[in-house]
Short mmCIF file of C-alpha atoms in Angstrom, two decimals:
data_model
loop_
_atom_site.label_atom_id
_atom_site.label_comp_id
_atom_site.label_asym_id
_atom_site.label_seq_id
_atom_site.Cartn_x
_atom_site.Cartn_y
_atom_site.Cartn_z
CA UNK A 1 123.55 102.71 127.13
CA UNK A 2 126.83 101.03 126.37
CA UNK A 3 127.34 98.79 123.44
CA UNK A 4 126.83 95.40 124.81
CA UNK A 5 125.29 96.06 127.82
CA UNK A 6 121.81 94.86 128.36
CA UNK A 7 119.41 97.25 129.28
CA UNK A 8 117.46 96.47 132.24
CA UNK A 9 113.81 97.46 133.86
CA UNK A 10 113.87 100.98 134.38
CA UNK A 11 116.35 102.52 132.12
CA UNK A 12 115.70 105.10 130.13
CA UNK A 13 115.18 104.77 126.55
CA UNK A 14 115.83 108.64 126.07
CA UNK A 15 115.32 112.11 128.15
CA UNK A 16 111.65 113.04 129.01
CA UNK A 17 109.55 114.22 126.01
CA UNK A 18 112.88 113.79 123.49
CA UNK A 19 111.87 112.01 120.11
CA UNK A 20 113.37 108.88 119.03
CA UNK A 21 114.75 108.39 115.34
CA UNK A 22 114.76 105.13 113.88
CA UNK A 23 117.15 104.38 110.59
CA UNK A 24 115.52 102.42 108.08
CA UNK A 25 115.95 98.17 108.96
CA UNK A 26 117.84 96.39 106.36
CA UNK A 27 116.39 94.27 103.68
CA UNK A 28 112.62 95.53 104.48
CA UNK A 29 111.46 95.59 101.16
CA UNK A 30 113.05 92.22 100.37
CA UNK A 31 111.25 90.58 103.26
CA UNK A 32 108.07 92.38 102.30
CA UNK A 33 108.58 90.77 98.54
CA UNK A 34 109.05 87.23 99.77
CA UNK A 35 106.21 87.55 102.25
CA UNK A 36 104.11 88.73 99.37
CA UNK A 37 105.17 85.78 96.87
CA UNK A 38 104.44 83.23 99.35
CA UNK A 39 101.11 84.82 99.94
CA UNK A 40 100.17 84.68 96.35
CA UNK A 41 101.48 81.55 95.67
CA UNK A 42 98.93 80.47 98.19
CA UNK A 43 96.12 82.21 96.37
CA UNK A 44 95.74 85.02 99.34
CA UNK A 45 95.17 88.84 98.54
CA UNK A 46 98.02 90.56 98.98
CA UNK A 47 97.90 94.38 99.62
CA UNK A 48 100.99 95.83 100.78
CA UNK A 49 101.46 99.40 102.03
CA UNK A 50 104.95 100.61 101.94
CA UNK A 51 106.82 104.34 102.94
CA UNK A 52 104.17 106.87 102.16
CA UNK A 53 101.13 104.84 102.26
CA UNK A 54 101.57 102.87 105.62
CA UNK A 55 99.38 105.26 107.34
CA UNK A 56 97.79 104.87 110.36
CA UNK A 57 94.35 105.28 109.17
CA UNK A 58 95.45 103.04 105.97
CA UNK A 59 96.67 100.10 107.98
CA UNK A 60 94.14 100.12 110.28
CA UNK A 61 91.47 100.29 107.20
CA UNK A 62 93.27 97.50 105.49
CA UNK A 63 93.54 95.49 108.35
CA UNK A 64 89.33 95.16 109.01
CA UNK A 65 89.86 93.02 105.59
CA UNK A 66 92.60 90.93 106.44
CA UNK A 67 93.27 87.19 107.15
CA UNK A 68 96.60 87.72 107.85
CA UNK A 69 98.80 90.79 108.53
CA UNK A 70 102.93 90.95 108.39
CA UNK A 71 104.49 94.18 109.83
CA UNK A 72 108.38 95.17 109.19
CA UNK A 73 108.63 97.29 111.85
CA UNK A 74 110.72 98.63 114.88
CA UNK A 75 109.49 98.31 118.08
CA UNK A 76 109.95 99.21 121.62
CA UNK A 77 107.83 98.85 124.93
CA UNK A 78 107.59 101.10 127.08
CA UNK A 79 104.69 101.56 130.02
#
């Protein structure tokens, strides 16, 4: 896709069965921290899970117990 183009229904994110890399998004942990501080401030439980421990079967066990989640995250649709 060209650099300021839109991309519209149908094109392709990437060849059939080719993996996608991700860098890391800027200022994650920083948004994570002020998230958090807010949270405590307010007297909520705050349990983050960050690089190594943001598993799938640790978020999904963490979020049973939550109020409220916040995710950092990439993202992408496609059906």
């Amino acid at each position: 896709m060209n650099p300021g183009r839109i991309a519209s229904l149908g094109d392709p994110i990437g060849k059939p069965g080719q993996k996608l890399g991700w860098r890391c998004l800027d200022n994650t942990g920083g948004e994570a921290n002020g998230v958090g501080t807010v949270a405590l401030r307010r007297k909520l439980s705050v349990t983050p899970l960050r690089d190594d421990r943001a598993t799938t079967s640790a978020v999904l066990a963490t979020l049973t117990k939550a109020k409220y989640a916040h995710f950092a995250t990439h993202g992408f649709f496609a059906d």
